[in-house]
PDB file of C-alpha atoms in Angstrom:
ATOM      1  CA  MET A1392     -10.043  -8.551  -1.547  1.00 40.00           C
ATOM      2  CA  VAL A1393     -13.483  -7.507  -0.270  1.00 42.00           C
ATOM      3  CA  THR A1394     -15.422 -10.155   1.619  1.00 45.00           C
ATOM      4  CA  THR A1395     -19.062 -10.183   2.643  1.00 45.00           C
ATOM      5  CA  MET A1396     -19.999  -9.002   6.118  1.00 50.00           C
ATOM      6  CA  PRO A1397     -23.250  -9.667   7.990  1.00 51.00           C
ATOM      7  CA  LYS A1398     -25.871  -7.029   7.135  1.00 56.00           C
ATOM      8  CA  GLU A1399     -28.959  -7.930   9.162  1.00 67.00           C
ATOM      9  CA  VAL A1400     -29.119  -4.335  10.446  1.00 77.00           C
ATOM     10  CA  SER A1401     -28.453  -1.244   8.333  1.00 92.00           C
ATOM     11  CA  LEU A1402     -25.108   0.392   9.014  1.00 97.00           C
ATOM     12  CA  LEU A1403     -25.412   3.754  10.787  1.00 97.00           C
ATOM     13  CA  ALA A1404     -21.905   4.478  12.096  1.00 98.00           C
ATOM     14  CA  VAL A1405     -18.332   3.827  10.980  1.00 98.00           C
ATOM     15  CA  VAL A1406     -15.546   4.082  13.551  1.00 98.00           C
ATOM     16  CA  PHE A1407     -11.878   4.310  12.592  1.00 98.00           C
ATOM     17  CA  ASP A1408      -8.641   3.466  14.310  1.00 98.00           C
ATOM     18  CA  LEU A1409      -5.936   6.144  13.973  1.00 98.00           C
ATOM     19  CA  ASP A1410      -2.348   4.838  13.740  1.00 98.00           C
ATOM     20  CA  ASP A1411      -1.558   3.000  10.484  1.00 97.00           C
ATOM     21  CA  THR A1412      -5.249   3.140   9.512  1.00 98.00           C
ATOM     22  CA  LEU A1413      -5.628   6.815   8.638  1.00 98.00           C
ATOM     23  CA  PHE A1414      -1.912   7.582   8.234  1.00 98.00           C
ATOM     24  CA  PRO A1415       1.429   5.707   8.086  1.00 98.00           C
ATOM     25  CA  GLU A1416       2.598   5.025  11.648  1.00 97.00           C
ATOM     26  CA  ARG A1417       6.221   4.821  10.517  1.00 97.00           C
ATOM     27  CA  CYS A1418       6.036   8.481   9.465  1.00 97.00           C
ATOM     28  CA  TYR A1419       5.093   9.414  13.019  1.00 98.00           C
ATOM     29  CA  VAL A1420       7.978   7.330  14.374  1.00 97.00           C
ATOM     30  CA  ARG A1421      10.424   9.053  12.005  1.00 97.00           C
ATOM     31  CA  SER A1422       9.056  12.458  12.982  1.00 98.00           C
ATOM     32  CA  GLY A1423       9.424  11.641  16.684  1.00 98.00           C
ATOM     33  CA  TYR A1424      12.958  10.353  16.260  1.00 98.00           C
ATOM     34  CA  ARG A1425      13.875  13.546  14.447  1.00 97.00           C
ATOM     35  CA  ALA A1426      12.530  15.617  17.348  1.00 98.00           C
ATOM     36  CA  VAL A1427      14.477  13.532  19.865  1.00 97.00           C
ATOM     37  CA  ALA A1428      17.696  13.768  17.837  1.00 96.00           C
ATOM     38  CA  GLU A1429      17.384  17.552  17.590  1.00 96.00           C
ATOM     39  CA  HIS A1430      16.736  17.777  21.337  1.00 96.00           C
ATOM     40  CA  LEU A1431      19.848  15.716  22.085  1.00 96.00           C
ATOM     41  CA  ARG A1432      22.026  17.719  19.720  1.00 93.00           C
ATOM     42  CA  ARG A1433      20.997  20.932  21.479  1.00 93.00           C
ATOM     43  CA  MET A1434      21.492  19.398  24.917  1.00 93.00           C
ATOM     44  CA  LEU A1435      24.798  17.590  24.324  1.00 92.00           C
ATOM     45  CA  ARG A1436      26.270  19.731  21.525  1.00 88.00           C
ATOM     46  CA  ARG A1437      27.136  16.566  19.600  1.00 80.00           C
ATOM     47  CA  ARG A1438      26.525  15.845  15.953  1.00 80.00           C
ATOM     48  CA  ASP A1439      26.288  12.050  16.007  1.00 85.00           C
ATOM     49  CA  ALA A1440      23.959  10.359  13.502  1.00 93.00           C
ATOM     50  CA  LEU A1441      21.322   9.911  16.202  1.00 95.00           C
ATOM     51  CA  GLU A1442      18.209   9.955  14.047  1.00 96.00           C
ATOM     52  CA  ASP A1443      19.767   7.586  11.517  1.00 96.00           C
ATOM     53  CA  ARG A1444      20.663   5.119  14.271  1.00 96.00           C
ATOM     54  CA  LEU A1445      17.144   5.200  15.721  1.00 97.00           C
ATOM     55  CA  TRP A1446      15.549   4.796  12.307  1.00 97.00           C
ATOM     56  CA  ARG A1447      17.742   1.890  11.178  1.00 96.00           C
ATOM     57  CA  ARG A1448      16.964   0.113  14.445  1.00 96.00           C
ATOM     58  CA  PHE A1449      13.231   0.610  13.846  1.00 95.00           C
ATOM     59  CA  LEU A1450      13.483  -0.709  10.286  1.00 94.00           C
ATOM     60  CA  ALA A1451      15.185  -3.797  11.714  1.00 93.00           C
ATOM     61  CA  GLY A1452      12.027  -4.449  13.744  1.00 90.00           C
ATOM     62  CA  LYS A1453      13.395  -3.244  17.092  1.00 92.00           C
ATOM     63  CA  THR A1454      10.873  -0.852  18.612  1.00 87.00           C
ATOM     64  CA  GLU A1455      11.314  -1.291  22.365  1.00 92.00           C
ATOM     65  CA  GLY A1456      13.935   0.538  24.420  1.00 96.00           C
ATOM     66  CA  ALA A1457      15.025   2.762  21.539  1.00 97.00           C
ATOM     67  CA  PHE A1458      16.412   5.588  23.663  1.00 97.00           C
ATOM     68  CA  ASP A1459      18.229   3.303  26.099  1.00 97.00           C
ATOM     69  CA  ALA A1460      19.834   1.558  23.133  1.00 97.00           C
ATOM     70  CA  LEU A1461      20.816   4.933  21.640  1.00 96.00           C
ATOM     71  CA  ASN A1462      22.333   5.974  24.948  1.00 96.00           C
ATOM     72  CA  ASP A1463      24.417   2.799  25.089  1.00 96.00           C
ATOM     73  CA  HIS A1464      25.499   2.873  21.436  1.00 95.00           C
ATOM     74  CA  PHE A1465      26.822   6.448  21.502  1.00 95.00           C
ATOM     75  CA  ASP A1466      27.865   6.399  25.181  1.00 95.00           C
ATOM     76  CA  LEU A1467      25.769   9.516  25.779  1.00 95.00           C
ATOM     77  CA  ARG A1468      25.805   8.944  29.546  1.00 95.00           C
ATOM     78  CA  LEU A1469      22.196   9.970  29.978  1.00 96.00           C
ATOM     79  CA  THR A1470      20.525   9.455  33.340  1.00 97.00           C
ATOM     80  CA  GLY A1471      17.233   7.618  33.766  1.00 96.00           C
ATOM     81  CA  GLU A1472      15.545  10.980  34.205  1.00 97.00           C
ATOM     82  CA  GLN A1473      17.002  12.238  30.931  1.00 97.00           C
ATOM     83  CA  ILE A1474      15.812   9.105  29.114  1.00 97.00           C
ATOM     84  CA  LEU A1475      12.299   9.807  30.399  1.00 97.00           C
ATOM     85  CA  GLU A1476      12.689  13.354  29.101  1.00 97.00           C
ATOM     86  CA  LEU A1477      13.364  11.932  25.634  1.00 97.00           C
ATOM     87  CA  VAL A1478      10.162   9.885  25.872  1.00 97.00           C
ATOM     88  CA  SER A1479       8.286  13.100  26.666  1.00 97.00           C
ATOM     89  CA  VAL A1480       9.899  14.894  23.728  1.00 98.00           C
ATOM     90  CA  TYR A1481       8.800  12.050  21.461  1.00 98.00           C
ATOM     91  CA  ARG A1482       5.197  12.004  22.719  1.00 97.00           C
ATOM     92  CA  GLU A1483       4.778  15.765  22.897  1.00 97.00           C
ATOM     93  CA  HIS A1484       6.360  16.829  19.622  1.00 98.00           C
ATOM     94  CA  LYS A1485       4.235  18.300  16.843  1.00 97.00           C
ATOM     95  CA  PRO A1486       4.362  15.503  14.270  1.00 98.00           C
ATOM     96  CA  SER A1487       5.052  15.895  10.576  1.00 97.00           C
ATOM     97  CA  ILE A1488       2.530  13.400   9.175  1.00 98.00           C
ATOM     98  CA  ARG A1489      -0.077  13.182   6.412  1.00 98.00           C
ATOM     99  CA  PRO A1490      -3.057  10.879   5.851  1.00 98.00           C
ATOM    100  CA  TRP A1491      -2.788   7.908   3.548  1.00 96.00           C
ATOM    101  CA  PRO A1492      -3.653   8.947  -0.041  1.00 95.00           C
ATOM    102  CA  GLY A1493      -7.392   9.162  -0.570  1.00 95.00           C
ATOM    103  CA  VAL A1494      -8.316   9.146   3.120  1.00 97.00           C
ATOM    104  CA  PRO A1495      -9.725  12.715   3.388  1.00 97.00           C
ATOM    105  CA  ALA A1496     -11.936  12.224   0.327  1.00 97.00           C
ATOM    106  CA  MET A1497     -13.061   8.831   1.625  1.00 97.00           C
ATOM    107  CA  LEU A1498     -13.981  10.267   5.033  1.00 98.00           C
ATOM    108  CA  SER A1499     -15.865  13.097   3.356  1.00 97.00           C
ATOM    109  CA  ARG A1500     -17.965  10.618   1.366  1.00 96.00           C
ATOM    110  CA  LEU A1501     -18.636   8.437   4.390  1.00 97.00           C
ATOM    111  CA  HIS A1502     -19.564  11.412   6.559  1.00 97.00           C
ATOM    112  CA  ALA A1503     -22.323  12.252   4.127  1.00 96.00           C
ATOM    113  CA  GLN A1504     -23.861   8.795   4.744  1.00 95.00           C
ATOM    114  CA  PHE A1505     -22.942   7.736   8.294  1.00 97.00           C
ATOM    115  CA  ARG A1506     -22.015   9.013  11.720  1.00 98.00           C
ATOM    116  CA  LEU A1507     -18.249   8.741  11.996  1.00 98.00           C
ATOM    117  CA  GLY A1508     -16.132   8.028  15.050  1.00 98.00           C
ATOM    118  CA  LEU A1509     -12.465   7.713  15.953  1.00 98.00           C
ATOM    119  CA  LEU A1510     -11.352   5.179  18.569  1.00 98.00           C
ATOM    120  CA  SER A1511      -7.636   5.004  19.288  1.00 97.00           C
ATOM    121  CA  ASP A1512      -5.236   3.619  21.860  1.00 97.00           C
ATOM    122  CA  GLY A1513      -1.967   5.341  22.647  1.00 95.00           C
ATOM    123  CA  PHE A1514      -0.346   7.797  24.988  1.00 95.00           C
ATOM    124  CA  LEU A1515      -1.600  11.341  25.392  1.00 94.00           C
ATOM    125  CA  PRO A1516      -1.015  14.041  24.314  1.00 96.00           C
ATOM    126  CA  ALA A1517       0.535  12.216  21.330  1.00 97.00           C
ATOM    127  CA  GLN A1518      -2.794  10.959  19.965  1.00 98.00           C
ATOM    128  CA  ARG A1519      -4.406  14.399  20.057  1.00 97.00           C
ATOM    129  CA  LEU A1520      -1.340  15.937  18.397  1.00 98.00           C
ATOM    130  CA  LYS A1521      -1.523  13.337  15.614  1.00 98.00           C
ATOM    131  CA  LEU A1522      -5.182  14.079  14.926  1.00 98.00           C
ATOM    132  CA  ASP A1523      -4.493  17.831  14.900  1.00 98.00           C
ATOM    133  CA  ALA A1524      -1.587  17.403  12.478  1.00 98.00           C
ATOM    134  CA  LEU A1525      -3.680  15.259  10.121  1.00 98.00           C
ATOM    135  CA  LYS A1526      -6.475  17.866  10.009  1.00 97.00           C
ATOM    136  CA  LEU A1527      -9.130  15.136   9.937  1.00 98.00           C
ATOM    137  CA  GLY A1528     -11.003  15.992  13.121  1.00 97.00           C
ATOM    138  CA  ARG A1529     -13.773  17.761  11.237  1.00 97.00           C
ATOM    139  CA  PHE A1530     -15.021  14.453   9.868  1.00 98.00           C
ATOM    140  CA  PHE A1531     -15.719  12.801  13.226  1.00 98.00           C
ATOM    141  CA  ASP A1532     -18.903  13.062  15.257  1.00 98.00           C
ATOM    142  CA  ALA A1533     -17.219  11.400  18.246  1.00 98.00           C
ATOM    143  CA  VAL A1534     -13.593  10.834  19.272  1.00 98.00           C
ATOM    144  CA  VAL A1535     -12.515   8.474  22.058  1.00 98.00           C
ATOM    145  CA  PHE A1536      -8.901   8.144  23.157  1.00 98.00           C
ATOM    146  CA  THR A1537      -8.884   5.096  25.422  1.00 97.00           C
ATOM    147  CA  GLU A1538      -5.976   6.479  27.469  1.00 96.00           C
ATOM    148  CA  GLU A1539      -8.430   8.960  28.984  1.00 96.00           C
ATOM    149  CA  MET A1540     -10.296   6.036  30.558  1.00 95.00           C
ATOM    150  CA  GLY A1541      -7.188   4.249  31.834  1.00 95.00           C
ATOM    151  CA  ARG A1542      -4.835   1.639  30.429  1.00 93.00           C
ATOM    152  CA  GLU A1543      -7.412  -1.084  31.113  1.00 96.00           C
ATOM    153  CA  ALA A1544      -9.533   0.483  28.339  1.00 97.00           C
ATOM    154  CA  TRP A1545      -6.899  -0.114  25.658  1.00 97.00           C
ATOM    155  CA  LYS A1546      -7.852  -2.621  22.992  1.00 97.00           C
ATOM    156  CA  PRO A1547      -8.687  -5.495  22.932  1.00 96.00           C
ATOM    157  CA  SER A1548     -10.861  -4.287  25.820  1.00 97.00           C
ATOM    158  CA  PRO A1549     -14.471  -3.526  24.803  1.00 97.00           C
ATOM    159  CA  ILE A1550     -14.559  -0.424  27.047  1.00 98.00           C
ATOM    160  CA  GLY A1551     -13.687   2.052  24.300  1.00 98.00           C
ATOM    161  CA  PHE A1552     -16.155   0.486  21.877  1.00 98.00           C
ATOM    162  CA  GLU A1553     -18.925   0.756  24.450  1.00 98.00           C
ATOM    163  CA  ALA A1554     -18.022   4.407  25.050  1.00 98.00           C
ATOM    164  CA  ILE A1555     -17.954   5.514  21.425  1.00 98.00           C
ATOM    165  CA  ARG A1556     -21.143   3.599  20.605  1.00 98.00           C
ATOM    166  CA  ALA A1557     -22.860   5.573  23.376  1.00 97.00           C
ATOM    167  CA  GLU A1558     -21.487   8.864  22.029  1.00 97.00           C
ATOM    168  CA  LEU A1559     -22.639   8.053  18.505  1.00 98.00           C
ATOM    169  CA  ASP A1560     -26.020   6.939  19.910  1.00 97.00           C
ATOM    170  CA  VAL A1561     -26.467   3.939  17.621  1.00 97.00           C
ATOM    171  CA  PRO A1562     -26.872   0.186  18.325  1.00 97.00           C
ATOM    172  CA  HIS A1563     -23.756  -1.990  18.385  1.00 97.00           C
ATOM    173  CA  GLU A1564     -25.024  -4.021  15.440  1.00 96.00           C
ATOM    174  CA  ALA A1565     -25.257  -0.832  13.350  1.00 97.00           C
ATOM    175  CA  CYS A1566     -21.546  -0.026  13.815  1.00 98.00           C
ATOM    176  CA  ALA A1567     -18.435  -0.902  11.820  1.00 98.00           C
ATOM    177  CA  TYR A1568     -14.801  -0.646  12.909  1.00 98.00           C
ATOM    178  CA  VAL A1569     -12.011  -0.020  10.412  1.00 98.00           C
ATOM    179  CA  ALA A1570      -8.477  -0.701  11.634  1.00 98.00           C
ATOM    180  CA  ASP A1571      -5.159  -2.356  10.821  1.00 98.00           C
ATOM    181  CA  ASN A1572      -3.972  -4.612  13.667  1.00 97.00           C
ATOM    182  CA  PRO A1573      -5.519  -8.084  14.084  1.00 97.00           C
ATOM    183  CA  ALA A1574      -3.611  -8.597  17.336  1.00 96.00           C
ATOM    184  CA  LYS A1575      -5.947  -6.205  19.161  1.00 97.00           C
ATOM    185  CA  ASP A1576      -8.372  -4.306  16.930  1.00 98.00           C
ATOM    186  CA  PHE A1577     -11.157  -6.714  15.990  1.00 98.00           C
ATOM    187  CA  LEU A1578     -11.765  -9.070  18.919  1.00 97.00           C
ATOM    188  CA  ALA A1579     -13.944  -6.704  20.971  1.00 97.00           C
ATOM    189  CA  PRO A1580     -16.067  -5.264  18.136  1.00 98.00           C
ATOM    190  CA  ASN A1581     -16.679  -8.749  16.728  1.00 97.00           C
ATOM    191  CA  GLY A1582     -17.925  -9.805  20.141  1.00 97.00           C
ATOM    192  CA  LEU A1583     -20.221  -6.792  20.343  1.00 97.00           C
ATOM    193  CA  GLY A1584     -21.831  -7.511  16.967  1.00 97.00           C
ATOM    194  CA  TRP A1585     -20.017  -4.847  14.950  1.00 98.00           C
ATOM    195  CA  ARG A1586     -18.848  -5.250  11.368  1.00 97.00           C
ATOM    196  CA  THR A1587     -15.038  -5.219  11.192  1.00 98.00           C
ATOM    197  CA  VAL A1588     -12.748  -4.284   8.313  1.00 98.00           C
ATOM    198  CA  GLN A1589      -8.979  -4.473   8.101  1.00 98.00           C
ATOM    199  CA  TYR A1590      -7.603  -1.627   5.977  1.00 97.00           C
ATOM    200  CA  LEU A1591      -4.285  -2.801   4.503  1.00 97.00           C
ATOM    201  CA  ARG A1592      -1.697  -0.355   3.175  1.00 96.00           C
ATOM    202  CA  PRO A1593       1.958  -0.867   2.191  1.00 94.00           C
ATOM    203  CA  GLY A1594       4.448  -0.543   5.024  1.00 93.00           C
ATOM    204  CA  GLN A1595       2.072  -0.962   7.962  1.00 96.00           C
ATOM    205  CA  VAL A1596       3.817  -1.963  11.188  1.00 94.00           C
ATOM    206  CA  HIS A1597       1.323  -4.329  12.842  1.00 93.00           C
ATOM    207  CA  ALA A1598      -1.003  -5.533  10.059  1.00 93.00           C
ATOM    208  CA  HIS A1599       0.742  -8.907   9.822  1.00 94.00           C
ATOM    209  CA  LYS A1600       0.236  -9.822  13.487  1.00 94.00           C
ATOM    210  CA  PRO A1601      -2.082 -12.747  14.276  1.00 94.00           C
ATOM    211  CA  PRO A1602      -5.250 -12.303  16.334  1.00 94.00           C
ATOM    212  CA  PRO A1603      -5.344 -13.633  19.918  1.00 90.00           C
ATOM    213  CA  ARG A1604      -7.883 -16.198  18.684  1.00 88.00           C
ATOM    214  CA  ASP A1605     -10.022 -16.763  15.591  1.00 89.00           C
ATOM    215  CA  GLU A1606     -12.743 -14.463  16.928  1.00 92.00           C
ATOM    216  CA  GLY A1607     -10.264 -11.620  16.452  1.00 95.00           C
ATOM    217  CA  LEU A1608     -10.099 -11.928  12.672  1.00 97.00           C
ATOM    218  CA  PRO A1609     -11.598  -9.079  10.626  1.00 97.00           C
ATOM    219  CA  GLN A1610     -14.762  -9.875   8.680  1.00 97.00           C
ATOM    220  CA  ALA A1611     -13.431  -8.104   5.589  1.00 96.00           C
ATOM    221  CA  VAL A1612     -10.026  -7.071   4.266  1.00 97.00           C
ATOM    222  CA  VAL A1613      -9.636  -4.113   1.892  1.00 97.00           C
ATOM    223  CA  ARG A1614      -6.675  -2.393   0.282  1.00 96.00           C
ATOM    224  CA  SER A1615      -7.997   0.914  -1.028  1.00 95.00           C
ATOM    225  CA  PRO A1616     -10.551   3.608  -0.227  1.00 95.00           C
ATOM    226  CA  GLY A1617     -12.737   2.293  -3.042  1.00 94.00           C
ATOM    227  CA  GLU A1618     -12.726  -1.235  -1.641  1.00 96.00           C
ATOM    228  CA  LEU A1619     -13.548   0.111   1.812  1.00 96.00           C
ATOM    229  CA  LEU A1620     -16.530   2.052   0.508  1.00 94.00           C
ATOM    230  CA  GLU A1621     -17.709  -1.112  -1.236  1.00 94.00           C
ATOM    231  CA  ALA A1622     -17.298  -3.221   1.916  1.00 94.00           C
ATOM    232  CA  LEU A1623     -19.378  -0.765   3.952  1.00 94.00           C
ATOM    233  CA  ARG A1624     -22.167  -0.521   1.400  1.00 85.00           C
ATOM    234  CA  ASP A1625     -25.460  -2.147   2.494  1.00 62.00           C
TER     235      ASP A1625
END
Protein backbone atom coordinates (compact mmCIF):
# COMPACT_ATOMS: atom_id res chain seq x y z
CA MET A 1 0.00 0.00 0.00
CA VAL A 2 1.33 3.45 -0.94
CA THR A 3 0.91 6.16 1.67
CA THR A 4 1.35 9.90 1.33
CA MET A 5 4.68 11.45 2.28
CA PRO A 6 5.39 15.11 3.03
CA LYS A 7 6.19 17.03 -0.17
CA GLU A 8 6.88 20.61 0.90
CA VAL A 9 10.15 20.53 -1.09
CA SER A 10 10.57 18.92 -4.51
CA LEU A 11 12.43 15.63 -4.44
CA LEU A 12 15.91 15.83 -5.99
CA ALA A 13 17.69 12.67 -4.82
CA VAL A 14 16.74 9.08 -4.04
CA VAL A 15 19.11 6.98 -1.95
CA PHE A 16 18.86 3.20 -1.71
CA ASP A 17 19.92 0.63 0.82
CA LEU A 18 21.62 -2.45 -0.68
CA ASP A 19 20.92 -5.75 1.12
CA ASP A 20 17.33 -7.01 0.77
CA THR A 21 16.35 -3.72 -0.91
CA LEU A 22 18.00 -4.12 -4.31
CA PHE A 23 18.51 -7.90 -4.13
CA PRO A 24 17.50 -10.86 -1.91
CA GLU A 25 19.89 -11.03 1.05
CA ARG A 26 19.22 -14.74 1.49
CA CYS A 27 20.74 -15.37 -1.95
CA TYR A 28 23.96 -13.75 -0.77
CA VAL A 29 23.93 -15.89 2.38
CA ARG A 30 23.44 -19.06 0.31
CA SER A 31 26.24 -18.02 -2.03
CA GLY A 32 28.58 -17.37 0.90
CA TYR A 33 27.74 -20.67 2.56
CA ARG A 34 28.48 -22.46 -0.69
CA ALA A 35 31.90 -20.79 -0.87
CA VAL A 36 32.67 -21.74 2.73
CA ALA A 37 31.56 -25.35 2.20
CA GLU A 38 33.76 -25.68 -0.89
CA HIS A 39 36.71 -24.20 1.01
CA LEU A 40 36.24 -26.70 3.85
CA ARG A 41 35.91 -29.65 1.50
CA ARG A 42 39.21 -28.73 -0.14
CA MET A 43 40.90 -28.15 3.21
CA LEU A 44 39.59 -31.19 5.10
CA ARG A 45 38.95 -33.60 2.20
CA ARG A 46 35.54 -34.41 3.67
CA ARG A 47 32.24 -34.58 1.86
CA ASP A 48 29.83 -33.77 4.69
CA ALA A 49 26.63 -31.88 3.84
CA LEU A 50 28.17 -28.64 5.10
CA GLU A 51 26.27 -26.17 2.94
CA ASP A 52 22.96 -27.92 3.62
CA ARG A 53 23.57 -27.75 7.38
CA LEU A 54 24.42 -24.04 7.24
CA TRP A 55 21.41 -23.26 5.08
CA ARG A 56 18.88 -25.20 7.18
CA ARG A 57 20.17 -23.40 10.27
CA PHE A 58 19.70 -20.04 8.54
CA LEU A 59 16.16 -20.93 7.47
CA ALA A 60 15.43 -21.76 11.11
CA GLY A 61 16.28 -18.15 11.97
CA LYS A 62 19.73 -18.84 13.43
CA THR A 63 22.20 -16.42 11.87
CA GLU A 64 24.82 -15.88 14.57
CA GLY A 65 27.80 -18.18 15.12
CA ALA A 66 27.11 -20.25 12.01
CA PHE A 67 30.67 -21.50 11.52
CA ASP A 68 31.23 -22.32 15.19
CA ALA A 69 27.99 -24.31 15.15
CA LEU A 70 29.10 -26.11 11.98
CA ASN A 71 32.43 -26.93 13.58
CA ASP A 72 30.69 -28.42 16.62
CA HIS A 73 28.04 -30.34 14.66
CA PHE A 74 30.50 -32.13 12.35
CA ASP A 75 33.37 -32.25 14.88
CA LEU A 76 35.63 -30.57 12.32
CA ARG A 77 38.15 -29.62 15.02
CA LEU A 78 38.81 -26.20 13.54
CA THR A 79 40.90 -23.72 15.50
CA GLY A 80 39.76 -20.19 16.26
CA GLU A 81 42.09 -18.97 13.54
CA GLN A 82 40.52 -21.34 11.02
CA ILE A 83 37.02 -20.16 11.97
CA LEU A 84 38.14 -16.58 11.27
CA GLU A 85 39.45 -17.80 7.92
CA LEU A 86 35.95 -19.06 7.10
CA VAL A 87 34.54 -15.62 7.93
CA SER A 88 37.03 -14.12 5.48
CA VAL A 89 36.08 -16.64 2.80
CA TYR A 90 32.43 -15.69 3.29
CA ARG A 91 33.04 -11.93 3.12
CA GLU A 92 35.54 -12.05 0.27
CA HIS A 93 33.86 -14.51 -2.07
CA LYS A 94 32.49 -13.36 -5.42
CA PRO A 95 28.74 -13.67 -4.81
CA SER A 96 26.23 -15.27 -7.14
CA ILE A 97 23.34 -12.81 -6.77
CA ARG A 98 20.86 -10.93 -8.96
CA PRO A 99 18.69 -7.86 -8.35
CA TRP A 100 15.06 -8.22 -7.42
CA PRO A 101 12.90 -8.40 -10.59
CA GLY A 102 12.30 -4.98 -12.07
CA VAL A 103 15.03 -3.21 -10.09
CA PRO A 104 17.39 -2.33 -13.00
CA ALA A 105 14.54 -0.86 -15.05
CA MET A 106 13.26 1.04 -12.02
CA LEU A 107 16.70 2.52 -11.30
CA SER A 108 17.06 3.50 -14.95
CA ARG A 109 13.76 5.41 -14.83
CA LEU A 110 14.62 7.10 -11.55
CA HIS A 111 18.10 8.06 -12.74
CA ALA A 112 16.53 10.01 -15.57
CA GLN A 113 14.65 12.15 -13.01
CA PHE A 114 16.77 12.27 -9.83
CA ARG A 115 20.29 12.01 -8.49
CA LEU A 116 20.66 8.50 -7.12
CA GLY A 117 22.73 7.30 -4.18
CA LEU A 118 23.54 4.05 -2.42
CA LEU A 119 24.02 3.98 1.35
CA SER A 120 24.79 0.62 2.91
CA ASP A 121 26.09 -0.86 6.14
CA GLY A 122 28.08 -4.07 6.18
CA PHE A 123 31.59 -5.44 6.17
CA LEU A 124 34.05 -4.67 3.40
CA PRO A 125 35.00 -5.90 0.87
CA ALA A 126 31.70 -7.82 0.88
CA GLN A 127 29.55 -4.76 0.12
CA ARG A 128 31.67 -3.71 -2.85
CA LEU A 129 31.66 -7.28 -4.19
CA LYS A 130 27.86 -7.38 -3.95
CA LEU A 131 27.48 -4.14 -5.90
CA ASP A 132 29.92 -5.37 -8.56
CA ALA A 133 28.06 -8.67 -8.91
CA LEU A 134 24.70 -6.91 -9.27
CA LYS A 135 26.03 -4.64 -12.05
CA LEU A 136 23.99 -1.70 -10.74
CA GLY A 137 26.80 0.73 -9.98
CA ARG A 138 26.25 2.67 -13.18
CA PHE A 139 22.97 4.04 -11.84
CA PHE A 140 24.42 5.76 -8.77
CA ASP A 141 25.85 9.25 -8.60
CA ALA A 142 27.23 8.60 -5.10
CA VAL A 143 27.97 5.45 -3.09
CA VAL A 144 28.69 5.44 0.65
CA PHE A 145 29.64 2.28 2.52
CA THR A 146 29.43 3.26 6.18
CA GLU A 147 32.14 0.75 7.15
CA GLU A 148 34.66 3.10 5.53
CA MET A 149 33.83 5.70 8.18
CA GLY A 150 33.94 3.29 11.12
CA ARG A 151 31.41 1.09 12.88
CA GLU A 152 29.96 4.14 14.65
CA ALA A 153 28.65 5.27 11.24
CA TRP A 154 26.46 2.20 10.79
CA LYS A 155 22.73 2.85 10.83
CA PRO A 156 20.78 4.07 12.73
CA SER A 157 23.56 6.67 12.97
CA PRO A 158 22.95 9.77 10.83
CA ILE A 159 26.63 9.93 9.81
CA GLY A 160 26.20 8.06 6.52
CA PHE A 161 23.12 10.09 5.59
CA GLU A 162 25.01 13.32 6.19
CA ALA A 163 27.88 12.05 4.04
CA ILE A 164 25.83 10.95 1.05
CA ARG A 165 23.69 14.10 1.15
CA ALA A 166 26.92 16.11 0.86
CA GLU A 167 28.11 13.98 -2.06
CA LEU A 168 24.80 14.37 -3.87
CA ASP A 169 24.86 18.11 -3.09
CA VAL A 170 21.15 18.45 -2.32
CA PRO A 171 19.26 19.57 0.83
CA HIS A 172 18.19 16.92 3.34
CA GLU A 173 14.53 17.74 2.77
CA ALA A 174 14.95 16.99 -0.96
CA CYS A 175 16.15 13.42 -0.29
CA ALA A 176 14.35 10.09 0.00
CA TYR A 177 15.67 6.82 1.43
CA VAL A 178 14.41 3.46 0.21
CA ALA A 179 15.23 0.46 2.40
CA ASP A 180 13.85 -2.67 4.05
CA ASN A 181 14.68 -2.79 7.77
CA PRO A 182 12.65 -0.69 10.23
CA ALA A 183 14.97 -1.66 13.08
CA LYS A 184 17.69 0.65 11.74
CA ASP A 185 16.98 2.16 8.32
CA PHE A 186 14.47 4.97 8.83
CA LEU A 187 15.15 6.61 12.20
CA ALA A 188 18.03 8.83 11.07
CA PRO A 189 16.60 9.98 7.71
CA ASN A 190 13.24 10.75 9.33
CA GLY A 191 15.06 12.92 11.84
CA LEU A 192 16.94 14.72 9.08
CA GLY A 193 13.75 15.57 7.17
CA TRP A 194 14.08 12.94 4.43
CA ARG A 195 11.19 11.03 2.90
CA THR A 196 11.41 7.33 3.79
CA VAL A 197 10.02 4.30 1.97
CA GLN A 198 10.07 0.67 2.99
CA TYR A 199 10.39 -1.59 -0.06
CA LEU A 200 8.81 -4.95 0.83
CA ARG A 201 9.59 -8.12 -1.12
CA PRO A 202 8.84 -11.78 -0.35
CA GLY A 203 11.44 -13.54 1.77
CA GLN A 204 13.20 -10.50 3.21
CA VAL A 205 15.18 -11.25 6.37
CA HIS A 206 14.71 -8.11 8.48
CA ALA A 207 11.61 -6.36 7.10
CA HIS A 208 9.43 -7.59 9.97
CA LYS A 209 11.59 -6.09 12.72
CA PRO A 210 10.12 -3.24 14.78
CA PRO A 211 11.69 0.23 14.83
CA PRO A 212 13.57 1.37 17.96
CA ARG A 213 10.76 3.90 18.48
CA ASP A 214 7.85 5.30 16.48
CA GLU A 215 10.10 7.88 14.82
CA GLY A 216 11.77 4.96 13.05
CA LEU A 217 8.70 3.95 11.06
CA PRO A 218 8.82 4.47 7.28
CA GLN A 219 6.54 7.16 5.87
CA ALA A 220 5.43 4.88 3.04
CA VAL A 221 5.39 1.15 2.37
CA VAL A 222 5.50 -0.24 -1.18
CA ARG A 223 5.63 -3.72 -2.65
CA SER A 224 6.63 -3.26 -6.28
CA PRO A 225 8.73 -1.03 -8.52
CA GLY A 226 5.55 0.60 -9.80
CA GLU A 227 4.36 1.45 -6.29
CA LEU A 228 7.79 2.86 -5.46
CA LEU A 229 7.76 5.12 -8.50
CA GLU A 230 4.30 6.31 -7.47
CA ALA A 231 5.40 6.98 -3.88
CA LEU A 232 8.34 9.10 -5.07
CA ARG A 233 6.30 11.13 -7.53
CA ASP A 234 5.80 14.79 -6.53
